[in-house]
Every structure is written in C-alpha cells, then in structure tokens.
Amino acid sequence: MTERPTRSRPNELRQWYAVVTSQVSHYLRSYRFLGLLGFIVLISAVTILLELQSGVTLVRAVQLYSYSEYLSNFYQWGNLWIFMGAAFFAGDALSVDFSTGTGYYMLVLPIHRRTLLAGRYVSATLAILAILVIFFVIGILGGAYFFGIGDVPWLKVGITFGLYVVLTLAAVSVAFCISAVVRSPSAGVLTTILTLYVGFMTLETTVELTGQEPWFSLNYAGNGIPNVLDIDFSHVAELPVGTGQYTTLWTAYPSEGAVIISAYVVVFFLLSLFLYNRKESTG
C-alpha cells in the first residue's frame, strides 16, 4: 500500500496572496464598492455638467485659465472619498473576527494574524484606489473639455495621485486601529468616518480659532495634497470677522502633509497590528 504524499503548508507569502485575492474579489462585487463608486461618479458628473452649463469662458476665468488650477479644485474632494472608502472597506475589517462567528473559523486556521491583517490591509487599499483612479480620470476628462487634453500637467497629477495613495494607507491604518478596538462592525464603520472627517475637521476649526496651525490632523494634511496643482497656493490666510478681528486659516504645504500622513501610516498600522494580535474572539 503506497503512502499518500503529504501536502506542504503554503508559505506566508502565498497565504497573504490568497487573502488579498479573495478579499479584493469580495469587495469589487459588494454593494459598498458599487454604491460608493456610483455616488462618486454621480457627484463628479453633476459637477462637470454644471460647469458645462456655465460655459467654457466662465469656467476658464474662474480657474485662472489654468488646467492645473482646475484639477486642484476638482481633486479637493479626494480626502472625503478616501475617508469614506476607509470606513466602508476597513472600518469593520478586523472587528468581524471578534464580534461574529467569523473569528471562530478564521482565527483557528494555520495562518498568522499578521498575514490576515496585511492581506485585508492591501485589499482595502486596492478597493479605494480603484475608485480613486476613476475619480482622477473623470477630472482629467472634464478639464480636457475646457483646456484641451494636450495641457494636462501629468507630472503634477502623478505626484498628487501618489500622495493620495499614501493618504489611503494612512486612512486604512486608522480604520484598522478603530476596527481592532470597536467590537461592532457597524459601529466601526460609523466611528471611522466620524473620526477621520467630522472629528478632525472640528478639531481643526477649534485650533485655528486660537491662531494655531492644526498640523496634527490627518484631514488637514490631506487637504494639502491638491496644492501640488494649485497655482495660487497660500499657506496662511487671515480673514476679517469683525471690526479689528481676524481669523486665521491654514493650508498645509504638500511636503508638510506628506510627512504628517506618513507618520499616521506607520504609527496606526503598528498599533492596529498590536491590538489585533492581543484581542480574543468572543463572537
């Protein structure tokens, strides 16, 4: 009787790849992905249609006769789309293992938790970037109508997209950290969007009222990314709010924003990994 050959256990890289492919496939077919993509396409299309209704002459004047300025203003919504994507695809990515029966099946498999986390991390990032690419293409096509496709500032667009990739990694890192703390998947999604957008925006406004730069805010750092394309960028602006009174508005330099965003990537990814490894499933 011949012995049946034993199958070797897949190495960690193959396990990670299996997690990524299966998770990405799930995301791309989910209502979350299709709904968010449809919403962003709709908002972008309506924006361009309203610009078309205004006329080429007016749009070119408002955008300072610059394709780069047009894209800078169009891409300023990138922050919000990335934060929404992080909430949808990463806000519950880890909590499902601790609050539902999923954990009893996933966490007992012969696979390291770090491999699961890394696979889900990359999957959520790719899902967001797929939407971001479409958003960027729409902006370029819209600007081409008003300024001509030959005037696309490709280098600046590439740098802007690259910085948004880093912002996506940072947003997913924060979302994973929240997901590792909050047990309820739905609460994780809600907490992520409230933290990344509402929470940071509120803190920024409060800090700016004191005349200080809100350099600690991920939202503030992300808002500096479209300034790569902005031809009339100003770091600080003082607006009158009354007799002899002014309020200070800060806008991040792109390089400054890149440093802040990178710090968020490292700190919150490591923190989410630490929390995920220590937590036990009670679903």
GROMACS .gro file of N, CA and C in nm, residues 3 9 16 20 45 113 167 177 230-231 249 253 272 282:
model
   42
    3GLU      N    1   0.196   0.513   0.034
    3GLU     CA    2   0.158   0.624   0.121
    3GLU      C    3   0.114   0.743   0.037
    9ARG      N    4   0.254   2.289   0.372
    9ARG     CA    5   0.176   2.407   0.410
    9ARG      C    6   0.223   2.527   0.328
   16TRP      N    7  -0.078   3.516   0.223
   16TRP     CA    8  -0.112   3.658   0.209
   16TRP      C    9  -0.177   3.684   0.075
   20VAL      N   10  -0.552   3.836  -0.007
   20VAL     CA   11  -0.570   3.957  -0.089
   20VAL      C   12  -0.666   3.930  -0.205
   45ALA      N   13  -1.993   6.377  -1.209
   45ALA     CA   14  -2.061   6.405  -1.335
   45ALA      C   15  -2.150   6.528  -1.323
  113ARG      N   16  -0.194   3.591   1.233
  113ARG     CA   17  -0.284   3.707   1.230
  113ARG      C   18  -0.224   3.822   1.149
  167LEU      N   19  -0.208   5.878   0.154
  167LEU     CA   20  -0.321   5.914   0.240
  167LEU      C   21  -0.416   5.796   0.256
  177CYS      N   22  -0.712   5.036   1.311
  177CYS     CA   23  -0.692   5.055   1.454
  177CYS      C   24  -0.828   5.066   1.524
  230ASP      N   25  -0.215   7.358  -0.735
  230ASP     CA   26  -0.268   7.493  -0.714
  230ASP      C   27  -0.165   7.598  -0.754
  231ILE      N   28  -0.203   7.688  -0.844
  231ILE     CA   29  -0.107   7.789  -0.890
  231ILE      C   30  -0.112   7.916  -0.806
  249LEU      N   31  -0.672   8.105   0.871
  249LEU     CA   32  -0.696   7.978   0.805
  249LEU      C   33  -0.563   7.924   0.753
  253TYR      N   34   0.132   7.272   0.335
  253TYR     CA   35   0.220   7.250   0.221
  253TYR      C   36   0.212   7.102   0.183
  272SER      N   37  -0.251   4.895   1.515
  272SER     CA   38  -0.359   4.802   1.479
  272SER      C   39  -0.309   4.658   1.481
  282THR      N   40  -1.489   3.675   2.088
  282THR     CA   41  -1.599   3.644   2.179
  282THR      C   42  -1.730   3.646   2.108
   0.00000   0.00000   0.00000
